[in-house]
PDB file of C-alpha atoms in Angstrom:
ATOM      1  CA  ASP A   1       1.822  -0.884 -16.082  1.00 57.00           C
ATOM      2  CA  ALA A   2       0.125   2.263 -14.859  1.00 58.00           C
ATOM      3  CA  LYS A   3       0.849   4.186 -18.035  1.00 81.00           C
ATOM      4  CA  THR A   4       0.922   7.441 -16.274  1.00 90.00           C
ATOM      5  CA  THR A   5       3.872   9.340 -15.011  1.00 92.00           C
ATOM      6  CA  GLN A   6       3.901  11.591 -11.807  1.00 95.00           C
ATOM      7  CA  PRO A   7       6.595  13.174  -9.782  1.00 96.00           C
ATOM      8  CA  ASN A   8       7.481  11.057  -6.761  1.00 94.00           C
ATOM      9  CA  SER A   9       7.001  13.991  -4.278  1.00 96.00           C
ATOM     10  CA  MET A  10       6.059  17.673  -4.013  1.00 97.00           C
ATOM     11  CA  GLU A  11       5.934  20.179  -1.246  1.00 97.00           C
ATOM     12  CA  SER A  12       3.406  23.001  -0.684  1.00 96.00           C
ATOM     13  CA  ASN A  13       2.749  25.605   1.935  1.00 96.00           C
ATOM     14  CA  GLU A  14      -0.533  25.762   3.683  1.00 96.00           C
ATOM     15  CA  GLU A  15      -3.241  28.043   2.193  1.00 95.00           C
ATOM     16  CA  GLU A  16      -1.369  27.999  -1.185  1.00 96.00           C
ATOM     17  CA  PRO A  17      -2.603  26.437  -4.403  1.00 95.00           C
ATOM     18  CA  VAL A  18      -0.970  23.148  -5.525  1.00 97.00           C
ATOM     19  CA  HIS A  19      -0.583  21.851  -9.036  1.00 97.00           C
ATOM     20  CA  LEU A  20      -0.035  18.101  -9.251  1.00 98.00           C
ATOM     21  CA  PRO A  21       1.059  17.049 -12.756  1.00 97.00           C
ATOM     22  CA  CYS A  22       0.443  13.750 -14.618  1.00 96.00           C
ATOM     23  CA  ASN A  23       1.618  12.592 -17.903  1.00 94.00           C
ATOM     24  CA  HIS A  24      -0.452  10.007 -19.868  1.00 90.00           C
ATOM     25  CA  SER A  25       0.873  10.465 -23.333  1.00 87.00           C
ATOM     26  CA  THR A  26      -0.397   7.045 -24.650  1.00 84.00           C
ATOM     27  CA  ILE A  27      -3.957   7.705 -23.487  1.00 83.00           C
ATOM     28  CA  SER A  28      -6.680   6.582 -25.964  1.00 80.00           C
ATOM     29  CA  GLY A  29      -9.802   8.415 -26.970  1.00 79.00           C
ATOM     30  CA  THR A  30     -12.114   6.666 -24.530  1.00 78.00           C
ATOM     31  CA  ASP A  31      -9.986   6.546 -21.548  1.00 82.00           C
ATOM     32  CA  TYR A  32     -11.022   8.710 -18.521  1.00 84.00           C
ATOM     33  CA  ILE A  33      -8.513  10.326 -16.028  1.00 89.00           C
ATOM     34  CA  HIS A  34      -9.189   9.695 -12.552  1.00 90.00           C
ATOM     35  CA  TRP A  35      -7.466  11.030  -9.387  1.00 94.00           C
ATOM     36  CA  TYR A  36      -7.631   9.310  -6.076  1.00 94.00           C
ATOM     37  CA  ARG A  37      -5.671  10.115  -2.907  1.00 96.00           C
ATOM     38  CA  GLN A  38      -4.610   8.156   0.024  1.00 95.00           C
ATOM     39  CA  LEU A  39      -4.363   9.838   3.487  1.00 94.00           C
ATOM     40  CA  PRO A  40      -1.911   8.245   6.027  1.00 90.00           C
ATOM     41  CA  SER A  41      -3.270   4.923   7.332  1.00 87.00           C
ATOM     42  CA  GLN A  42      -6.245   4.847   5.096  1.00 91.00           C
ATOM     43  CA  GLY A  43      -7.412   3.397   1.800  1.00 93.00           C
ATOM     44  CA  PRO A  44      -7.577   5.469  -1.396  1.00 93.00           C
ATOM     45  CA  GLU A  45     -10.421   7.922  -1.840  1.00 93.00           C
ATOM     46  CA  TYR A  46     -11.890   9.364  -5.053  1.00 90.00           C
ATOM     47  CA  VAL A  47     -10.944  12.991  -5.777  1.00 94.00           C
ATOM     48  CA  ILE A  48     -12.153  13.737  -9.426  1.00 92.00           C
ATOM     49  CA  HIS A  49     -12.288  12.407 -12.877  1.00 88.00           C
ATOM     50  CA  GLY A  50     -12.545  13.873 -16.386  1.00 88.00           C
ATOM     51  CA  LEU A  51     -12.447  13.071 -20.199  1.00 86.00           C
ATOM     52  CA  THR A  52     -11.747  16.064 -22.175  1.00 87.00           C
ATOM     53  CA  SER A  53     -13.068  19.217 -20.461  1.00 85.00           C
ATOM     54  CA  ASN A  54     -11.765  20.708 -17.246  1.00 90.00           C
ATOM     55  CA  VAL A  55     -13.726  19.663 -14.194  1.00 89.00           C
ATOM     56  CA  ASN A  56     -14.446  21.234 -10.829  1.00 91.00           C
ATOM     57  CA  ASN A  57     -15.777  19.720  -7.735  1.00 88.00           C
ATOM     58  CA  ARG A  58     -15.708  20.624  -3.966  1.00 87.00           C
ATOM     59  CA  MET A  59     -12.409  18.996  -3.474  1.00 88.00           C
ATOM     60  CA  ALA A  60     -10.359  20.135  -6.464  1.00 94.00           C
ATOM     61  CA  SER A  61     -10.078  21.029 -10.250  1.00 96.00           C
ATOM     62  CA  LEU A  62      -8.791  18.866 -12.977  1.00 96.00           C
ATOM     63  CA  ALA A  63      -7.252  20.643 -15.991  1.00 96.00           C
ATOM     64  CA  ILE A  64      -6.810  18.414 -19.021  1.00 94.00           C
ATOM     65  CA  ALA A  65      -4.488  19.377 -21.789  1.00 94.00           C
ATOM     66  CA  GLU A  66      -6.069  19.901 -25.222  1.00 92.00           C
ATOM     67  CA  ASP A  67      -4.271  16.826 -26.645  1.00 92.00           C
ATOM     68  CA  ARG A  68      -5.131  14.790 -23.518  1.00 91.00           C
ATOM     69  CA  LYS A  69      -1.565  13.744 -23.011  1.00 92.00           C
ATOM     70  CA  SER A  70      -1.248  15.364 -19.743  1.00 94.00           C
ATOM     71  CA  SER A  71      -3.441  16.739 -16.927  1.00 95.00           C
ATOM     72  CA  THR A  72      -3.081  18.627 -13.682  1.00 97.00           C
ATOM     73  CA  LEU A  73      -4.952  18.322 -10.433  1.00 97.00           C
ATOM     74  CA  ILE A  74      -5.316  21.633  -8.839  1.00 97.00           C
ATOM     75  CA  LEU A  75      -5.938  22.090  -5.069  1.00 97.00           C
ATOM     76  CA  HIS A  76      -7.013  25.762  -4.637  1.00 94.00           C
ATOM     77  CA  ARG A  77      -5.948  26.175  -0.973  1.00 94.00           C
ATOM     78  CA  ALA A  78      -3.896  23.328   0.440  1.00 95.00           C
ATOM     79  CA  THR A  79      -4.490  22.346   4.038  1.00 96.00           C
ATOM     80  CA  LEU A  80      -2.520  20.144   6.255  1.00 96.00           C
ATOM     81  CA  ARG A  81      -5.343  17.503   5.842  1.00 95.00           C
ATOM     82  CA  ASP A  82      -4.440  17.389   2.023  1.00 96.00           C
ATOM     83  CA  ALA A  83      -1.003  15.845   2.856  1.00 97.00           C
ATOM     84  CA  ALA A  84      -1.514  12.464   1.062  1.00 97.00           C
ATOM     85  CA  VAL A  85      -0.330  10.359  -1.855  1.00 95.00           C
ATOM     86  CA  TYR A  86      -2.187  11.473  -5.099  1.00 97.00           C
ATOM     87  CA  TYR A  87      -2.649   8.861  -7.780  1.00 94.00           C
ATOM     88  CA  CYS A  88      -3.393   9.822 -11.461  1.00 94.00           C
ATOM     89  CA  ILE A  89      -5.058   6.824 -13.174  1.00 89.00           C
ATOM     90  CA  ARG A  90      -6.249   6.151 -16.653  1.00 84.00           C
ATOM     91  CA  SER A  91      -9.270   3.882 -16.797  1.00 77.00           C
ATOM     92  CA  TYR A  92      -9.140   1.352 -19.597  1.00 66.00           C
ATOM     93  CA  GLY A  93     -12.196   0.708 -21.601  1.00 54.00           C
ATOM     94  CA  GLY A  94     -14.653  -2.213 -21.424  1.00 48.00           C
ATOM     95  CA  SER A  95     -17.262  -3.295 -18.994  1.00 44.00           C
ATOM     96  CA  GLN A  96     -14.746  -4.762 -16.765  1.00 48.00           C
ATOM     97  CA  GLY A  97     -12.015  -2.158 -17.073  1.00 58.00           C
ATOM     98  CA  ASN A  98      -9.966  -1.664 -13.906  1.00 73.00           C
ATOM     99  CA  LEU A  99      -8.189   1.073 -12.380  1.00 79.00           C
ATOM    100  CA  ILE A 100      -4.390   0.594 -12.622  1.00 78.00           C
ATOM    101  CA  PHE A 101      -2.664   2.544  -9.831  1.00 83.00           C
ATOM    102  CA  GLY A 102       1.020   3.759 -10.139  1.00 82.00           C
ATOM    103  CA  LYS A 103       3.164   4.939  -7.370  1.00 85.00           C
ATOM    104  CA  GLY A 104       1.546   8.386  -7.193  1.00 92.00           C
ATOM    105  CA  THR A 105       2.972  11.730  -5.829  1.00 96.00           C
ATOM    106  CA  LYS A 106       3.466  12.146  -2.232  1.00 95.00           C
ATOM    107  CA  LEU A 107       2.227  15.692  -1.214  1.00 97.00           C
ATOM    108  CA  SER A 108       3.547  17.376   1.804  1.00 97.00           C
ATOM    109  CA  VAL A 109       1.990  20.421   3.257  1.00 97.00           C
ATOM    110  CA  LYS A 110       4.018  22.815   5.452  1.00 95.00           C
ATOM    111  CA  PRO A 111       2.215  25.050   7.941  1.00 94.00           C
TER     112      PRO A 111
ATOM    113  CA  ASP B   1     -22.761   6.775   3.977  1.00 67.00           C
ATOM    114  CA  VAL B   2     -21.173   4.064   1.671  1.00 63.00           C
ATOM    115  CA  LYS B   3     -18.841   1.648   3.406  1.00 89.00           C
ATOM    116  CA  VAL B   4     -16.317  -1.073   2.813  1.00 95.00           C
ATOM    117  CA  THR B   5     -15.206  -2.843   5.837  1.00 95.00           C
ATOM    118  CA  GLN B   6     -12.336  -5.278   6.368  1.00 96.00           C
ATOM    119  CA  SER B   7     -12.331  -7.914   9.088  1.00 91.00           C
ATOM    120  CA  SER B   8      -9.036  -6.756  10.702  1.00 92.00           C
ATOM    121  CA  ARG B   9      -6.879  -3.778  10.736  1.00 94.00           C
ATOM    122  CA  TYR B  10      -3.702  -5.715  11.927  1.00 96.00           C
ATOM    123  CA  LEU B  11      -2.977  -9.429  11.584  1.00 97.00           C
ATOM    124  CA  VAL B  12      -0.030 -11.585  12.475  1.00 98.00           C
ATOM    125  CA  LYS B  13       0.343 -15.065  11.102  1.00 97.00           C
ATOM    126  CA  ARG B  14       3.009 -17.673  11.007  1.00 98.00           C
ATOM    127  CA  THR B  15       4.510 -18.991   7.774  1.00 98.00           C
ATOM    128  CA  GLY B  16       2.493 -21.941   6.301  1.00 97.00           C
ATOM    129  CA  GLU B  17      -0.788 -20.884   7.952  1.00 97.00           C
ATOM    130  CA  LYS B  18      -4.018 -20.499   5.933  1.00 97.00           C
ATOM    131  CA  VAL B  19      -5.141 -16.909   6.224  1.00 97.00           C
ATOM    132  CA  PHE B  20      -8.567 -15.398   5.446  1.00 97.00           C
ATOM    133  CA  LEU B  21      -8.965 -11.744   4.775  1.00 98.00           C
ATOM    134  CA  GLU B  22     -12.725 -10.714   4.677  1.00 97.00           C
ATOM    135  CA  CYS B  23     -14.182  -7.726   3.040  1.00 97.00           C
ATOM    136  CA  VAL B  24     -17.859  -6.599   3.158  1.00 97.00           C
ATOM    137  CA  GLN B  25     -19.617  -3.775   1.286  1.00 96.00           C
ATOM    138  CA  ASP B  26     -23.011  -2.483   1.941  1.00 94.00           C
ATOM    139  CA  MET B  27     -23.506  -0.581  -1.380  1.00 88.00           C
ATOM    140  CA  ASP B  28     -24.874  -3.560  -3.413  1.00 90.00           C
ATOM    141  CA  HIS B  29     -21.866  -3.186  -5.703  1.00 90.00           C
ATOM    142  CA  GLU B  30     -21.288  -5.930  -8.426  1.00 90.00           C
ATOM    143  CA  ASN B  31     -17.481  -5.401  -8.593  1.00 90.00           C
ATOM    144  CA  MET B  32     -15.062  -6.170  -5.831  1.00 93.00           C
ATOM    145  CA  PHE B  33     -11.366  -6.055  -5.774  1.00 94.00           C
ATOM    146  CA  TRP B  34      -8.356  -7.048  -3.711  1.00 96.00           C
ATOM    147  CA  TYR B  35      -5.144  -5.152  -3.801  1.00 95.00           C
ATOM    148  CA  ARG B  36      -1.813  -5.359  -1.911  1.00 96.00           C
ATOM    149  CA  GLN B  37       0.254  -2.205  -1.288  1.00 95.00           C
ATOM    150  CA  ASP B  38       4.061  -2.288  -0.643  1.00 94.00           C
ATOM    151  CA  PRO B  39       6.466   0.555  -0.238  1.00 88.00           C
ATOM    152  CA  GLY B  40       7.831   1.783  -3.588  1.00 82.00           C
ATOM    153  CA  LEU B  41       5.477  -0.470  -5.595  1.00 84.00           C
ATOM    154  CA  GLY B  42       2.099   1.232  -5.106  1.00 84.00           C
ATOM    155  CA  LEU B  43      -1.132  -0.624  -5.237  1.00 89.00           C
ATOM    156  CA  ARG B  44      -1.152  -3.898  -7.240  1.00 91.00           C
ATOM    157  CA  LEU B  45      -4.272  -5.828  -8.107  1.00 91.00           C
ATOM    158  CA  ILE B  46      -4.394  -9.375  -6.904  1.00 95.00           C
ATOM    159  CA  TYR B  47      -7.890 -10.611  -7.924  1.00 95.00           C
ATOM    160  CA  PHE B  48     -11.293  -8.984  -8.753  1.00 92.00           C
ATOM    161  CA  SER B  49     -14.855 -10.318  -9.076  1.00 93.00           C
ATOM    162  CA  TYR B  50     -17.570  -8.802 -11.136  1.00 89.00           C
ATOM    163  CA  ASP B  51     -20.373 -11.103  -9.855  1.00 90.00           C
ATOM    164  CA  VAL B  52     -21.198 -13.674  -7.320  1.00 94.00           C
ATOM    165  CA  LYS B  53     -19.012 -16.871  -7.797  1.00 93.00           C
ATOM    166  CA  MET B  54     -17.048 -15.043 -10.571  1.00 92.00           C
ATOM    167  CA  LYS B  55     -13.410 -14.179 -10.265  1.00 94.00           C
ATOM    168  CA  GLU B  56     -10.650 -12.876 -12.332  1.00 92.00           C
ATOM    169  CA  LYS B  57      -6.910 -12.765 -11.943  1.00 93.00           C
ATOM    170  CA  GLY B  58      -5.297  -9.432 -11.510  1.00 90.00           C
ATOM    171  CA  ASP B  59      -1.657  -8.683 -11.941  1.00 88.00           C
ATOM    172  CA  ILE B  60      -0.164 -10.664  -9.133  1.00 94.00           C
ATOM    173  CA  PRO B  61      -2.519 -13.618  -8.210  1.00 96.00           C
ATOM    174  CA  GLU B  62       0.211 -16.150  -7.443  1.00 96.00           C
ATOM    175  CA  GLY B  63      -0.113 -17.555  -3.910  1.00 96.00           C
ATOM    176  CA  TYR B  64      -3.701 -16.221  -3.417  1.00 98.00           C
ATOM    177  CA  SER B  65      -7.199 -17.349  -4.109  1.00 97.00           C
ATOM    178  CA  VAL B  66     -10.552 -15.725  -3.577  1.00 98.00           C
ATOM    179  CA  SER B  67     -14.202 -16.542  -2.843  1.00 97.00           C
ATOM    180  CA  ARG B  68     -17.304 -14.576  -3.612  1.00 97.00           C
ATOM    181  CA  GLU B  69     -20.282 -16.637  -2.365  1.00 97.00           C
ATOM    182  CA  LYS B  70     -22.441 -13.643  -1.571  1.00 97.00           C
ATOM    183  CA  LYS B  71     -22.658 -10.188  -3.381  1.00 96.00           C
ATOM    184  CA  GLU B  72     -21.505  -8.226  -0.369  1.00 96.00           C
ATOM    185  CA  ARG B  73     -18.584 -10.388   0.672  1.00 97.00           C
ATOM    186  CA  PHE B  74     -15.271 -11.022  -1.014  1.00 98.00           C
ATOM    187  CA  SER B  75     -12.591 -13.112   0.691  1.00 98.00           C
ATOM    188  CA  LEU B  76      -8.936 -13.291  -0.032  1.00 98.00           C
ATOM    189  CA  ILE B  77      -7.361 -16.499   0.956  1.00 98.00           C
ATOM    190  CA  LEU B  78      -3.536 -17.174   1.523  1.00 97.00           C
ATOM    191  CA  GLU B  79      -3.431 -21.047   1.192  1.00 95.00           C
ATOM    192  CA  SER B  80       0.003 -21.142   2.835  1.00 97.00           C
ATOM    193  CA  ALA B  81       1.285 -17.850   4.090  1.00 97.00           C
ATOM    194  CA  SER B  82       4.894 -16.827   3.468  1.00 98.00           C
ATOM    195  CA  THR B  83       6.985 -13.963   4.533  1.00 98.00           C
ATOM    196  CA  ASN B  84       6.834 -12.295   1.255  1.00 97.00           C
ATOM    197  CA  GLN B  85       3.168 -11.896   1.739  1.00 98.00           C
ATOM    198  CA  THR B  86       3.769  -9.500   4.450  1.00 98.00           C
ATOM    199  CA  SER B  87       1.845  -6.363   3.120  1.00 97.00           C
ATOM    200  CA  MET B  88      -1.003  -3.977   3.379  1.00 97.00           C
ATOM    201  CA  TYR B  89      -4.144  -5.593   1.776  1.00 98.00           C
ATOM    202  CA  LEU B  90      -6.828  -3.286   0.510  1.00 97.00           C
ATOM    203  CA  CYS B  91     -10.370  -4.271  -0.503  1.00 97.00           C
ATOM    204  CA  ALA B  92     -12.366  -2.079  -2.888  1.00 94.00           C
ATOM    205  CA  SER B  93     -15.822  -2.254  -4.463  1.00 92.00           C
ATOM    206  CA  ARG B  94     -17.418  -0.445  -7.445  1.00 88.00           C
ATOM    207  CA  PRO B  95     -20.759  -0.534  -9.344  1.00 83.00           C
ATOM    208  CA  THR B  96     -21.047  -2.548 -12.505  1.00 73.00           C
ATOM    209  CA  GLY B  97     -20.246  -1.178 -15.979  1.00 60.00           C
ATOM    210  CA  ALA B  98     -17.327   0.541 -17.483  1.00 51.00           C
ATOM    211  CA  VAL B  99     -14.968   2.391 -15.214  1.00 50.00           C
ATOM    212  CA  SER B 100     -16.810   5.753 -15.805  1.00 52.00           C
ATOM    213  CA  PRO B 101     -17.523   8.864 -14.051  1.00 51.00           C
ATOM    214  CA  ASP B 102     -20.384   7.362 -12.162  1.00 56.00           C
ATOM    215  CA  ASN B 103     -18.529   4.379 -11.121  1.00 67.00           C
ATOM    216  CA  GLU B 104     -16.295   5.633  -8.189  1.00 81.00           C
ATOM    217  CA  GLN B 105     -14.295   2.843  -6.648  1.00 87.00           C
ATOM    218  CA  TYR B 106     -14.591   2.685  -2.782  1.00 90.00           C
ATOM    219  CA  PHE B 107     -11.761   1.339  -0.645  1.00 94.00           C
ATOM    220  CA  GLY B 108     -11.749  -0.227   2.829  1.00 95.00           C
ATOM    221  CA  PRO B 109      -9.317   0.950   5.515  1.00 94.00           C
ATOM    222  CA  GLY B 110      -6.802  -2.008   4.782  1.00 95.00           C
ATOM    223  CA  THR B 111      -5.497  -4.979   6.718  1.00 97.00           C
ATOM    224  CA  ARG B 112      -1.768  -4.898   7.627  1.00 97.00           C
ATOM    225  CA  LEU B 113      -0.671  -8.586   7.562  1.00 98.00           C
ATOM    226  CA  THR B 114       2.516  -9.600   8.987  1.00 98.00           C
ATOM    227  CA  VAL B 115       3.751 -13.203   8.168  1.00 98.00           C
ATOM    228  CA  THR B 116       6.543 -14.376  10.601  1.00 97.00           C
TER     229      THR B 116
END
């Protein structure tokens, strides 16, 4: 049970921003939110993570709601290479906590 | 550059065969994982290991076993392959400790196994 909810698919135009939503209404205080993406014919790769504050890195931004029950991955300017399945994941606490992947959101980018 | 490698990208085996999928990481990570990925089901955790000779069942361990004799190598074994084990198999590794900001998980490219 992934315990996160994402839309099955989204579409974007190249060069435009993309907002990928994720619902995690049962999140606990110590769970981080991670985003991974999987390009076609590849294994998943890390994108970004956060706990409470918004986060930025070279790939994307992560906006976390104040109540932490939802978050949004923001790609500022989508490129064709951003077409992938994006996974929003809660990490469970404990030294052996594992990432539980859901089905993710398939992002299509149109030229 | 960190790397997780898997022994084969594509593999075709017959029903009843014993199948070995090998995974090697060069990052000195303690934790290693095997997932399978099927259309509509996402990634599901089969087994993981947090140390040499240690193993833990994931969500779908039935029909599989694992071996971790060396820190860098984690093997997935299908004792008697069946057609319902046709899937994409992904290996991953991660440093020790809680799943936290510093503990990014790295994946291999995957092995597409077909059992006929």
